Coordinates of C-alpha atoms (C1' of nucleotides) in Angstrom, one line a residue:
Chain A
M259 CA 38.8 -89.1 -34.5
L260 CA 37.8 -86.0 -32.7
N261 CA 38.1 -87.9 -29.5
H262 CA 41.7 -88.4 -30.1
I263 CA 42.4 -84.9 -29.1
G264 CA 39.6 -85.0 -26.6
A265 CA 39.6 -84.8 -22.8
N266 CA 38.8 -87.3 -20.2
D267 CA 35.0 -86.9 -20.5
I268 CA 34.2 -88.5 -23.8
A269 CA 31.9 -91.2 -22.4
L270 CA 30.1 -88.8 -20.2
Q271 CA 29.1 -86.3 -22.7
E272 CA 25.6 -87.6 -23.0
A273 CA 25.1 -87.7 -19.3
Y274 CA 25.8 -84.0 -19.2
N275 CA 23.9 -82.8 -22.1
Q276 CA 21.0 -81.6 -20.0
M277 CA 23.2 -79.5 -17.7
D278 CA 22.7 -75.9 -18.2
V279 CA 25.3 -74.4 -15.8
Q280 CA 26.6 -71.0 -16.7
R281 CA 30.0 -70.0 -15.3
P282 CA 29.4 -67.4 -12.7
P283 CA 31.2 -64.1 -13.2
R284 CA 34.4 -63.8 -11.3
T285 CA 34.4 -61.1 -8.7
A286 CA 37.2 -59.7 -6.7
E287 CA 35.9 -61.2 -3.5
M288 CA 36.3 -64.7 -4.9
Q289 CA 40.1 -64.3 -5.3
V290 CA 41.7 -65.6 -2.1
P291 CA 45.4 -66.3 -1.7
A292 CA 46.6 -69.1 -3.9
E293 CA 47.7 -71.3 -1.0
S294 CA 44.4 -71.3 1.0
S295 CA 42.8 -74.7 1.3
F296 CA 40.1 -76.5 3.1
K297 CA 38.4 -79.9 3.5
V298 CA 35.7 -81.1 1.1
A299 CA 33.8 -84.2 0.0
C300 CA 33.5 -85.8 -3.4
S301 CA 30.2 -87.5 -2.7
N302 CA 28.2 -84.3 -3.2
C303 CA 30.4 -82.7 -5.7
N304 CA 28.6 -81.9 -8.9
L305 CA 31.6 -82.8 -11.0
R306 CA 32.0 -86.3 -9.5
E307 CA 30.9 -88.0 -12.7
L308 CA 33.7 -86.3 -14.5
C309 CA 36.4 -87.2 -12.0
L310 CA 35.3 -90.5 -10.5
P311 CA 34.2 -93.8 -11.7
I312 CA 30.5 -94.5 -12.0
G313 CA 28.7 -97.3 -10.2
L314 CA 30.3 -97.0 -6.7
S315 CA 28.5 -98.3 -3.7
T316 CA 27.7 -95.8 -0.9
A317 CA 30.3 -97.4 1.2
E318 CA 32.9 -97.1 -1.5
M319 CA 31.8 -93.5 -2.1
N320 CA 32.4 -92.7 1.5
R321 CA 35.9 -94.1 1.4
L322 CA 36.6 -92.1 -1.7
D323 CA 35.7 -88.9 -0.1
G324 CA 39.0 -89.1 1.7
I325 CA 40.8 -89.1 -1.6
V326 CA 40.8 -85.4 -1.8
A327 CA 43.1 -84.1 1.0
T328 CA 42.4 -80.5 0.4
R329 CA 41.4 -78.0 -2.2
K330 CA 43.7 -75.3 -3.5
K331 CA 43.1 -72.1 -5.3
V332 CA 45.4 -70.9 -8.0
K333 CA 45.2 -67.4 -9.4
Q334 CA 45.3 -66.6 -13.1
G335 CA 48.9 -66.9 -14.3
G336 CA 49.9 -68.9 -11.2
H337 CA 51.7 -72.3 -11.4
L338 CA 49.9 -75.3 -9.9
F339 CA 53.1 -77.1 -10.3
S340 CA 56.3 -76.6 -12.3
S341 CA 58.7 -78.9 -14.2
G342 CA 61.1 -80.4 -11.7
D343 CA 58.8 -80.1 -8.7
P344 CA 58.6 -83.3 -6.6
F345 CA 55.5 -85.3 -7.6
T346 CA 53.3 -86.3 -4.7
T347 CA 49.7 -85.6 -5.8
L348 CA 47.3 -85.6 -8.7
Y349 CA 44.9 -82.7 -9.2
A350 CA 41.3 -82.6 -10.3
I351 CA 40.1 -79.3 -11.6
R352 CA 37.0 -77.9 -9.9
T353 CA 36.8 -74.6 -11.5
G354 CA 39.0 -72.7 -13.9
F355 CA 41.1 -73.5 -16.9
F356 CA 44.7 -74.6 -17.2
K357 CA 47.4 -75.1 -19.7
T358 CA 50.3 -77.6 -19.4
C359 CA 53.5 -77.0 -21.2
V360 CA 57.0 -78.3 -21.4
V361 CA 60.0 -76.1 -22.0
S362 CA 63.1 -77.4 -23.8
E363 CA 66.6 -76.6 -22.7
D364 CA 66.9 -73.9 -25.3
G365 CA 63.7 -72.2 -24.0
R366 CA 61.2 -73.2 -26.6
E367 CA 57.8 -73.7 -24.9
Q368 CA 55.4 -76.3 -26.1
V369 CA 51.8 -76.3 -24.8
T370 CA 50.9 -79.9 -24.4
G371 CA 47.3 -79.5 -23.4
F372 CA 44.4 -77.3 -22.1
Q373 CA 42.5 -78.6 -19.1
M374 CA 39.1 -77.7 -17.8
A375 CA 36.8 -78.7 -14.9
G376 CA 36.7 -82.4 -14.1
E377 CA 40.0 -83.2 -15.8
I378 CA 43.0 -84.6 -14.0
M379 CA 46.5 -83.1 -14.0
G380 CA 49.8 -84.4 -12.8
L381 CA 50.0 -87.8 -14.4
D382 CA 53.3 -86.8 -16.1
G383 CA 55.0 -86.8 -12.7
I384 CA 54.5 -90.4 -11.8
V385 CA 57.3 -91.9 -13.9
S386 CA 60.1 -90.0 -12.3
D387 CA 58.6 -88.7 -9.1
H388 CA 59.1 -85.2 -10.4
H389 CA 56.8 -83.2 -12.6
N390 CA 57.7 -83.0 -16.2
C391 CA 55.7 -80.0 -17.2
N392 CA 54.3 -76.7 -15.9
A393 CA 50.6 -76.4 -15.1
I394 CA 49.5 -72.8 -15.3
A395 CA 46.1 -71.4 -14.6
L396 CA 44.6 -69.4 -17.5
E397 CA 42.0 -68.0 -15.2
D398 CA 41.4 -68.1 -11.4
A399 CA 41.0 -71.7 -10.6
E400 CA 40.4 -74.2 -7.8
V401 CA 41.6 -77.8 -7.8
C402 CA 41.2 -80.9 -5.6
V403 CA 44.4 -82.2 -4.2
M404 CA 44.6 -86.0 -4.3
P405 CA 47.8 -87.4 -2.8
F406 CA 48.9 -90.1 -5.2
N407 CA 49.9 -92.6 -2.5
H408 CA 46.4 -92.4 -1.3
V409 CA 45.0 -92.9 -4.8
E410 CA 47.1 -96.0 -5.1
D411 CA 46.1 -97.3 -1.7
L412 CA 42.4 -96.9 -2.5
S413 CA 42.9 -98.3 -5.9
R414 CA 44.1 -101.6 -4.4
E415 CA 40.9 -101.8 -2.4
I416 CA 38.4 -100.6 -4.9
P417 CA 38.8 -102.3 -8.3
V418 CA 36.4 -99.9 -10.0
L419 CA 38.7 -97.0 -8.9
Q420 CA 41.7 -98.9 -10.1
R421 CA 40.3 -99.3 -13.5
H422 CA 39.2 -95.7 -13.5
V423 CA 42.7 -94.5 -12.9
H424 CA 44.0 -96.7 -15.6
K425 CA 41.4 -95.4 -18.0
I426 CA 42.3 -91.8 -17.2
M427 CA 46.0 -92.5 -18.1
S428 CA 45.1 -94.4 -21.2
R429 CA 42.8 -91.6 -22.3
E430 CA 45.6 -89.2 -22.0
I431 CA 47.8 -91.5 -24.2
V432 CA 45.1 -91.7 -26.8
R433 CA 44.6 -88.0 -26.7
E434 CA 48.2 -87.4 -27.3
N435 CA 48.2 -89.8 -30.2
G436 CA 45.5 -87.6 -31.8
V437 CA 47.6 -84.5 -31.3
M438 CA 50.5 -86.2 -33.0
M439 CA 48.3 -87.0 -35.9
L440 CA 47.2 -83.4 -35.9
L441 CA 50.7 -81.9 -35.7
A442 CA 52.2 -84.3 -38.3
N443 CA 49.5 -84.5 -40.9
M444 CA 47.2 -81.6 -40.8
R445 CA 47.3 -78.2 -42.4
A446 CA 46.6 -75.0 -40.4
E447 CA 42.9 -74.8 -41.1
E448 CA 42.3 -78.4 -40.2
R449 CA 44.2 -78.0 -36.9
L450 CA 42.3 -75.0 -35.9
A451 CA 39.0 -76.6 -36.8
A452 CA 39.9 -79.7 -34.8
F453 CA 40.9 -77.5 -31.9
L454 CA 37.6 -75.6 -31.9
L455 CA 35.5 -78.7 -32.3
N456 CA 37.3 -80.4 -29.4
L457 CA 36.9 -77.4 -27.1
L458 CA 33.2 -77.1 -28.1
Q459 CA 32.6 -80.8 -27.4
R460 CA 34.2 -80.6 -24.0
L461 CA 32.5 -77.4 -23.0
H462 CA 29.2 -78.8 -24.2
A463 CA 29.7 -81.8 -21.9
R464 CA 29.9 -79.3 -19.1
G465 CA 26.6 -77.6 -20.0
Y466 CA 27.9 -74.8 -22.2
S467 CA 26.6 -73.8 -25.6
K468 CA 27.6 -75.7 -28.7
S469 CA 27.7 -72.6 -30.7
E470 CA 29.7 -70.2 -28.6
L471 CA 32.8 -70.2 -26.6
I472 CA 35.3 -67.9 -24.9
L473 CA 38.9 -68.7 -25.5
R474 CA 40.8 -68.7 -22.2
M475 CA 44.2 -68.7 -23.9
T476 CA 46.0 -66.4 -26.2
R477 CA 46.6 -66.9 -29.9
E478 CA 50.2 -67.6 -29.1
E479 CA 49.2 -70.5 -26.7
I480 CA 46.8 -71.9 -29.3
G481 CA 49.6 -71.7 -31.8
S482 CA 52.0 -73.4 -29.5
Y483 CA 49.6 -76.3 -29.0
L484 CA 48.8 -76.6 -32.7
G485 CA 52.3 -76.2 -33.9
M486 CA 51.8 -72.9 -35.7
K487 CA 52.7 -69.2 -35.2
L488 CA 50.3 -66.8 -33.6
E489 CA 50.0 -64.9 -36.9
T490 CA 48.9 -68.0 -38.6
V491 CA 46.3 -68.7 -35.9
S492 CA 45.0 -65.1 -36.3
R493 CA 44.9 -65.4 -40.1
T494 CA 43.1 -68.7 -40.0
F495 CA 40.5 -67.2 -37.6
S496 CA 40.0 -64.4 -40.0
K497 CA 39.7 -66.8 -42.9
F498 CA 37.0 -68.8 -41.1
S499 CA 35.3 -65.5 -40.3
D500 CA 35.4 -64.3 -43.9
E501 CA 33.9 -67.6 -45.0
G502 CA 31.0 -67.2 -42.6
I503 CA 32.0 -70.2 -40.5
I504 CA 32.6 -68.4 -37.3
E505 CA 32.3 -65.0 -35.8
V506 CA 35.4 -63.7 -34.0
K507 CA 35.3 -61.0 -31.5
Q508 CA 38.6 -61.2 -29.6
K509 CA 38.4 -64.2 -27.4
N510 CA 34.7 -64.7 -28.1
I511 CA 33.9 -67.1 -30.8
R512 CA 30.5 -67.8 -32.2
I513 CA 30.1 -70.9 -34.4
L514 CA 27.9 -70.1 -37.4
D515 CA 28.4 -73.2 -39.4
H516 CA 29.3 -76.2 -37.3
E517 CA 29.0 -78.6 -40.2
K518 CA 31.4 -76.7 -42.3
L519 CA 33.9 -76.8 -39.5
Q520 CA 33.5 -80.5 -39.3
T521 CA 34.0 -80.8 -43.0
I522 CA 37.3 -78.8 -42.8
F523 CA 38.4 -81.1 -40.0
N524 CA 37.7 -84.2 -42.0
A525 CA 39.2 -82.9 -45.2
S526 CA 41.7 -85.2 -46.7
T527 CA 41.2 -84.0 -50.2
C528 CA 42.5 -80.5 -49.7
Chain B
M284 CA 64.9 -83.6 -23.1
L285 CA 66.0 -86.6 -25.2
N286 CA 64.1 -88.7 -22.7
H287 CA 60.9 -87.0 -23.7
I288 CA 60.9 -89.1 -26.8
G289 CA 62.5 -92.0 -25.0
A290 CA 61.2 -95.4 -24.3
N291 CA 60.3 -97.0 -21.1
D292 CA 63.8 -97.9 -20.1
I293 CA 65.4 -94.6 -19.2
A294 CA 66.1 -95.5 -15.6
L295 CA 67.5 -98.8 -16.6
Q296 CA 70.0 -97.6 -19.1
E297 CA 73.0 -97.8 -16.7
A298 CA 72.1 -101.3 -15.5
Y299 CA 72.3 -102.5 -19.1
N300 CA 75.4 -100.7 -20.2
Q301 CA 77.5 -103.8 -19.6
M302 CA 75.3 -106.0 -21.7
D303 CA 76.8 -107.1 -25.0
V304 CA 74.1 -109.0 -26.6
Q305 CA 74.1 -109.0 -30.4
R306 CA 70.9 -109.7 -32.2
P307 CA 71.1 -113.1 -33.8
P308 CA 70.6 -113.2 -37.5
R309 CA 67.1 -114.1 -38.4
T310 CA 66.8 -117.3 -40.3
A311 CA 63.9 -118.9 -42.1
E312 CA 63.6 -121.7 -39.5
M313 CA 62.8 -119.2 -36.8
Q314 CA 59.7 -118.0 -38.6
V315 CA 56.8 -120.0 -37.2
P316 CA 53.1 -119.2 -37.8
A317 CA 52.0 -116.0 -36.2
E318 CA 49.4 -117.5 -33.9
S319 CA 51.6 -120.2 -32.3
S320 CA 52.0 -119.7 -28.5
F321 CA 53.4 -121.5 -25.5
K322 CA 53.9 -121.1 -21.7
V323 CA 56.9 -119.3 -20.2
A324 CA 58.2 -117.7 -17.0
C325 CA 59.3 -114.1 -16.3
S326 CA 61.6 -115.0 -13.4
N327 CA 64.4 -116.2 -15.7
C328 CA 63.7 -113.9 -18.6
N329 CA 66.7 -111.8 -19.4
L330 CA 64.5 -108.9 -20.2
R331 CA 62.8 -108.8 -16.9
E332 CA 64.5 -105.7 -15.7
L333 CA 63.0 -103.9 -18.7
C334 CA 59.5 -105.1 -18.3
L335 CA 59.1 -105.7 -14.5
P336 CA 59.7 -103.7 -11.4
I337 CA 62.9 -104.1 -9.5
G338 CA 63.1 -105.2 -5.9
L339 CA 60.5 -108.0 -5.9
S340 CA 60.7 -110.7 -3.3
T341 CA 61.1 -114.3 -4.6
A342 CA 57.5 -115.0 -3.6
E343 CA 56.3 -112.0 -5.5
M344 CA 58.4 -113.0 -8.4
N345 CA 56.8 -116.4 -8.5
R346 CA 53.4 -114.9 -8.5
L347 CA 54.3 -112.6 -11.3
D348 CA 55.4 -115.5 -13.5
G349 CA 51.7 -116.1 -14.0
I350 CA 51.3 -112.6 -15.5
V351 CA 52.4 -113.9 -18.9
A352 CA 49.6 -116.2 -20.1
T353 CA 51.4 -117.1 -23.3
R354 CA 53.8 -115.9 -25.9
K355 CA 52.9 -115.1 -29.4
K356 CA 54.9 -114.8 -32.5
V357 CA 54.2 -112.2 -35.1
K358 CA 55.8 -112.3 -38.6
Q359 CA 57.1 -109.2 -40.3
G360 CA 54.3 -107.1 -41.5
G361 CA 51.8 -108.9 -39.3
H362 CA 49.4 -107.1 -37.0
L363 CA 49.7 -107.8 -33.3
F364 CA 46.5 -105.9 -32.9
S365 CA 44.5 -103.5 -35.0
S366 CA 42.5 -100.4 -34.2
G367 CA 39.0 -101.4 -33.2
D368 CA 40.0 -104.8 -31.8
P369 CA 38.6 -105.6 -28.4
F370 CA 41.2 -104.9 -25.7
T371 CA 42.0 -107.6 -23.3
T372 CA 45.8 -107.8 -22.9
L373 CA 49.0 -105.9 -22.8
Y374 CA 52.0 -107.1 -24.7
A375 CA 55.7 -107.0 -23.7
I376 CA 58.1 -107.4 -26.6
R377 CA 60.5 -110.2 -26.2
T378 CA 62.2 -110.0 -29.6
G379 CA 61.6 -107.9 -32.7
F380 CA 60.6 -104.4 -33.5
F381 CA 57.1 -102.8 -33.9
K382 CA 55.5 -99.7 -35.0
T383 CA 52.2 -98.4 -33.7
C384 CA 50.1 -96.1 -35.9
V385 CA 46.7 -94.5 -36.0
V386 CA 44.8 -94.0 -39.2
S387 CA 42.3 -91.1 -39.6
E388 CA 39.0 -91.5 -41.4
D389 CA 40.4 -90.1 -44.5
G390 CA 43.2 -92.7 -44.6
R391 CA 46.1 -90.7 -43.4
E392 CA 48.5 -92.8 -41.3
Q393 CA 50.4 -91.5 -38.4
V394 CA 53.1 -93.6 -36.8
T395 CA 52.9 -92.9 -33.1
G396 CA 55.9 -94.9 -32.0
F397 CA 58.5 -97.5 -32.6
Q398 CA 58.8 -100.2 -29.9
M399 CA 61.6 -102.7 -29.2
A400 CA 62.4 -105.5 -26.8
G401 CA 61.2 -104.9 -23.2
E402 CA 58.7 -102.3 -24.1
I403 CA 55.0 -102.6 -23.4
M404 CA 52.3 -102.2 -26.0
G405 CA 48.5 -102.0 -25.8
L406 CA 48.0 -99.2 -23.2
D407 CA 45.9 -97.3 -25.7
G408 CA 43.2 -99.9 -25.5
I409 CA 42.4 -99.5 -21.8
V410 CA 40.3 -96.4 -22.0
S411 CA 37.6 -97.7 -24.4
D412 CA 38.2 -101.5 -24.1
H413 CA 39.1 -101.4 -27.8
H414 CA 42.5 -100.8 -29.3
N415 CA 43.0 -97.4 -30.7
C416 CA 45.9 -98.0 -33.0
N417 CA 47.5 -100.7 -35.1
A418 CA 50.6 -102.5 -33.8
I419 CA 52.6 -103.9 -36.7
A420 CA 55.8 -106.0 -36.6
L421 CA 58.6 -104.4 -38.6
E422 CA 60.6 -107.7 -38.3
D423 CA 59.7 -111.1 -37.1
A424 CA 58.8 -110.7 -33.4
E425 CA 57.7 -112.5 -30.3
V426 CA 55.7 -110.9 -27.5
C427 CA 54.6 -111.9 -24.0
V428 CA 50.8 -111.8 -23.7
M429 CA 49.7 -110.3 -20.4
P430 CA 45.9 -110.4 -19.8
F431 CA 45.1 -107.0 -18.4
N432 CA 42.6 -108.3 -15.8
H433 CA 45.4 -110.4 -14.5
V434 CA 47.8 -107.4 -14.4
E435 CA 45.2 -105.5 -12.4
D436 CA 44.5 -108.4 -10.0
L437 CA 48.2 -108.7 -9.3
S438 CA 48.7 -105.0 -9.0
R439 CA 46.2 -104.9 -6.2
E440 CA 48.2 -107.4 -4.3
I441 CA 51.7 -106.3 -5.2
P442 CA 52.1 -102.5 -4.6
V443 CA 55.5 -102.5 -6.3
L444 CA 53.8 -103.8 -9.5
Q445 CA 51.0 -101.4 -9.2
R446 CA 53.5 -98.5 -9.1
H447 CA 55.3 -100.0 -12.0
V448 CA 52.3 -100.1 -14.2
H449 CA 51.5 -96.5 -13.3
K450 CA 55.1 -95.5 -14.2
I451 CA 54.9 -97.3 -17.6
M452 CA 51.8 -95.4 -18.5
S453 CA 53.2 -92.1 -17.2
R454 CA 56.4 -92.7 -19.1
E455 CA 54.3 -93.0 -22.3
I456 CA 52.6 -89.8 -21.6
V457 CA 55.9 -88.0 -21.1
R458 CA 57.3 -89.6 -24.2
E459 CA 54.4 -88.3 -26.2
N460 CA 54.9 -84.8 -24.7
G461 CA 58.3 -84.9 -26.1
V462 CA 57.1 -85.9 -29.5
M463 CA 54.6 -83.0 -29.5
M464 CA 57.5 -80.7 -28.8
L465 CA 59.4 -82.2 -31.6
L466 CA 56.6 -82.0 -34.1
A467 CA 55.5 -78.5 -33.2
N468 CA 58.8 -76.8 -32.7
M469 CA 61.7 -78.5 -34.5
R470 CA 63.0 -78.3 -38.0
A471 CA 63.7 -81.4 -40.1
E472 CA 67.3 -81.7 -39.1
E473 CA 66.6 -81.5 -35.4
R474 CA 63.8 -84.0 -35.7
L475 CA 66.0 -86.5 -37.4
A476 CA 68.9 -86.0 -35.0
A477 CA 66.5 -86.4 -32.1
F478 CA 65.1 -89.6 -33.7
L479 CA 68.6 -91.1 -34.2
L480 CA 69.8 -90.2 -30.7
N481 CA 66.7 -91.7 -29.2
L482 CA 67.1 -95.0 -31.1
L483 CA 70.8 -95.1 -30.2
Q484 CA 70.1 -94.6 -26.6
R485 CA 67.5 -97.3 -26.4
L486 CA 69.5 -99.8 -28.4
H487 CA 72.6 -99.0 -26.3
A488 CA 70.5 -99.8 -23.2
R489 CA 70.0 -103.3 -24.8
G490 CA 73.6 -103.9 -25.4
Y491 CA 74.0 -102.6 -28.9
S492 CA 76.6 -100.3 -30.2
K493 CA 76.4 -96.6 -29.7
S494 CA 77.8 -95.8 -33.1
E495 CA 75.9 -98.1 -35.4
L496 CA 72.3 -99.1 -36.0
I497 CA 70.0 -100.8 -38.4
L498 CA 66.8 -99.0 -39.2
R499 CA 64.0 -101.5 -39.1
M500 CA 61.5 -99.0 -40.7
T501 CA 61.3 -97.3 -44.1
R502 CA 62.0 -93.7 -44.8
E503 CA 58.3 -93.2 -45.1
E504 CA 57.6 -94.6 -41.6
I505 CA 60.3 -92.4 -40.2
G506 CA 58.8 -89.4 -42.0
S507 CA 55.3 -90.3 -40.7
Y508 CA 56.6 -90.4 -37.1
L509 CA 58.6 -87.2 -37.5
G510 CA 55.9 -85.3 -39.4
M511 CA 57.9 -85.0 -42.7
K512 CA 57.8 -86.5 -46.1
L513 CA 60.0 -89.4 -47.1
E514 CA 61.9 -87.3 -49.5
T515 CA 62.8 -84.8 -46.8
V516 CA 63.9 -87.7 -44.6
S517 CA 66.1 -88.9 -47.4
R518 CA 67.5 -85.5 -48.1
T519 CA 68.3 -84.9 -44.5
F520 CA 70.1 -88.2 -44.2
S521 CA 72.1 -87.2 -47.3
K522 CA 72.9 -83.8 -45.7
F523 CA 74.1 -85.4 -42.5
S524 CA 76.2 -87.8 -44.6
D525 CA 77.7 -84.9 -46.7
E526 CA 78.6 -83.2 -43.4
G527 CA 80.4 -86.3 -42.1
I528 CA 78.1 -86.8 -39.2
I529 CA 76.8 -90.2 -40.2
E530 CA 77.4 -92.8 -42.9
V531 CA 74.2 -94.0 -44.6
K532 CA 74.1 -97.3 -46.5
Q533 CA 70.5 -98.1 -47.0
K534 CA 69.1 -99.0 -43.6
N535 CA 72.5 -99.2 -42.0
I536 CA 73.6 -96.1 -40.2
R537 CA 77.0 -95.5 -38.7
I538 CA 77.4 -92.6 -36.4
L539 CA 80.7 -90.7 -37.1
D540 CA 80.1 -87.6 -35.0
H541 CA 77.8 -88.3 -32.1
E542 CA 78.6 -84.9 -30.6
K543 CA 77.6 -83.0 -33.7
L544 CA 74.3 -84.9 -33.8
Q545 CA 73.7 -83.8 -30.2
T546 CA 74.5 -80.2 -31.1
I547 CA 72.0 -80.3 -34.0
F548 CA 69.4 -81.7 -31.6
N549 CA 70.0 -79.0 -29.0
A550 CA 70.2 -76.2 -31.6
S551 CA 67.7 -73.5 -30.7
T552 CA 69.7 -70.8 -32.5
C553 CA 69.5 -72.3 -36.0
Chain C
dC171 C1' 66.0 -112.3 -64.0
dG172 C1' 62.2 -109.4 -64.0
dA173 C1' 58.8 -107.1 -61.0
dT174 C1' 58.3 -104.3 -57.3
dC175 C1' 59.4 -101.7 -53.5
dC176 C1' 62.4 -98.5 -51.6
dG177 C1' 65.5 -94.7 -51.7
dT178 C1' 67.8 -90.7 -53.9
dT179 C1' 67.9 -86.4 -56.3
dG180 C1' 66.3 -82.3 -59.0
dA181 C1' 63.1 -78.3 -60.0
dA182 C1' 59.1 -75.8 -59.2
dC183 C1' 55.7 -74.5 -56.0
dA184 C1' 52.9 -73.7 -51.8
dA185 C1' 52.3 -73.2 -47.1
dC186 C1' 53.8 -71.2 -43.4
dC187 C1' 57.1 -68.1 -41.1
dT188 C1' 59.4 -63.7 -40.3
dC189 C1' 59.5 -59.1 -39.8
dA190 C1' 57.0 -54.9 -39.4
dA191 C1' 53.4 -51.7 -38.6
dG192 C1' 49.3 -50.5 -36.7
dA193 C1' 44.6 -51.3 -34.2
dC194 C1' 42.1 -52.6 -30.4
dG195 C1' 40.9 -53.2 -25.6
dG196 C1' 41.4 -53.5 -20.7
dG197 C1' 43.5 -51.8 -16.8
dT198 C1' 45.8 -48.0 -14.2
dG199 C1' 46.9 -43.7 -12.5
dG200 C1' 46.4 -38.9 -12.7
Chain D
dC4 C1' 36.4 -39.9 -16.0
dC5 C1' 39.8 -39.6 -19.3
dA6 C1' 44.3 -40.5 -21.2
dC7 C1' 47.8 -43.4 -21.5
dC8 C1' 50.1 -47.8 -21.8
dC9 C1' 50.9 -52.4 -22.5
dG10 C1' 49.7 -56.8 -24.0
dT11 C1' 47.2 -58.8 -27.6
dC12 C1' 45.5 -59.2 -32.1
dT13 C1' 45.3 -58.2 -37.1
dT14 C1' 47.2 -57.6 -41.6
dG15 C1' 50.7 -57.0 -45.2
dA16 C1' 54.9 -58.2 -47.9
dG17 C1' 58.6 -60.9 -48.6
dG18 C1' 61.5 -65.0 -47.5
dT19 C1' 62.3 -70.0 -46.3
dT20 C1' 61.5 -74.6 -45.4
dG21 C1' 59.6 -78.4 -46.8
dT22 C1' 56.3 -80.4 -50.3
dT23 C1' 55.0 -82.1 -54.7
dC24 C1' 55.9 -84.2 -58.9
dA25 C1' 58.9 -86.7 -61.6
dA26 C1' 62.6 -89.5 -63.1
dC27 C1' 66.0 -92.8 -62.1
dG28 C1' 69.1 -96.1 -59.6
dG29 C1' 69.5 -99.9 -56.5
dA30 C1' 68.0 -103.6 -53.6
dT31 C1' 65.2 -107.5 -52.7
dC32 C1' 62.6 -111.5 -53.5
dG33 C1' 60.0 -114.6 -55.8

DNA sequence: CGATCCGTTGAACAACCTCAAGACGGGTGG
DNA sequence: CCACCCGTCTTGAGGTTGTTCAACGGATCG
């Protein structure tokens, strides 16, 4: 059930359990203009198991290297793409953290997801050739630019890639099914527990601790995603803290009782 | 915005405006065993513009005929597939009406969508090779069975089909984004207005009236989809009725003031 | 024609929201 | 280096929406 709101790395969690990468501190020197870009190769990217299918031959891998046209840096707060922009490419996150959100005519913003390294963005644009949401960096980020025509061309020649693309889209559909369940059926505490567990799972798959995390988004953004007001998010954090389940220090969260969090998440009998 | 919760027929609405098909009354004779199936062809199916890409050559069309292995009838209340079933095929609805729903461990059911003729079901199963939701017929139905391996094989040879498959999946992602917005941000009246307008739009695209519809689902199923209790659904229907916006006679709904419904849907300033 | 499911309505209640005030922390400029 | 400022977060009090529980009416179907 947790997987329903999970990211596109569920099956790969085990493979990454032994990783112990720590995110390097961001320094001023690393912040280059948002539009700068340069050539790269997937075949020696340490995230390739997150983005690409497994079991490719060397020849196929070499062909796939061409799938990433360029990389692109986005500074914190910058838009990778905006609703209404023409759709031409998918993006794979190399570093950084994004939110995607839709905005209704009357200005209400709905965060539809949070994305981290190895996850794919832009799938919403395929149906209408225009993006349907905003993708905004919550910290300085770098993405791989994958022209969709090229993805399709290669998919026709590499069945494993074709299946992989289909799985990524299907996974997003299933994730959103889980969010619907969360929004329609769960109470505030269950939502927040589900949110934290999901983030922990995805971060753990990337080599981070299971018992600590840094929230890259504000309380308001969490609230938007979970269908509750920022005050309720804050109160629920406080409640968890009072109960000794977590320790909250601003954006730093330490998990003290993972099991209890799981129990809250599973709670039907409230 | 309405399109966010729309079905996979948005772009085709205009093409179908002139249709004037009325659903034939269901009789006992039409109800055959759920498992019966037989061969058919897409090329002369009157729903092909809803299921299939436009602009195919005759040769391509002939190849595509083979995409539907069989048809399958499902009786009201029957499961087309269930969560956990091995995934092998997609389904296109020929006649009838379905709901898809996920069930959490603790037994809470969440309706994730309602599907009608020309719409595709089963995309949720691709990611894990197992279905992730239940698809249940809300009236006697018939679907086209399309083995997914075959869909993929043909997609590799017919780029237009490949793109079409991608669009269908992207459309589902965008639809669910809209549902998230609805669940997280809207009040009961807005949700129900959005729901009615969406159904009307999709039915209209299939030749039905813009001012009348028959609900194939119960108040509870509507409530599940919209994240509210059946009592609230009923009360909101009554409220709309009192205000002269609609006329409610059990499952029969007549739209008296389409514009007002639209206004409620758009209402930010409540 | 009775059983059952479905829908409607009322009244009390709870969860969450709204509004408001104040605390904290990081960044900036003097 | 310190003071200030702004965005963010926390907490309280009171209000509102939607839920819960319950009873009843109506439709459908064997």
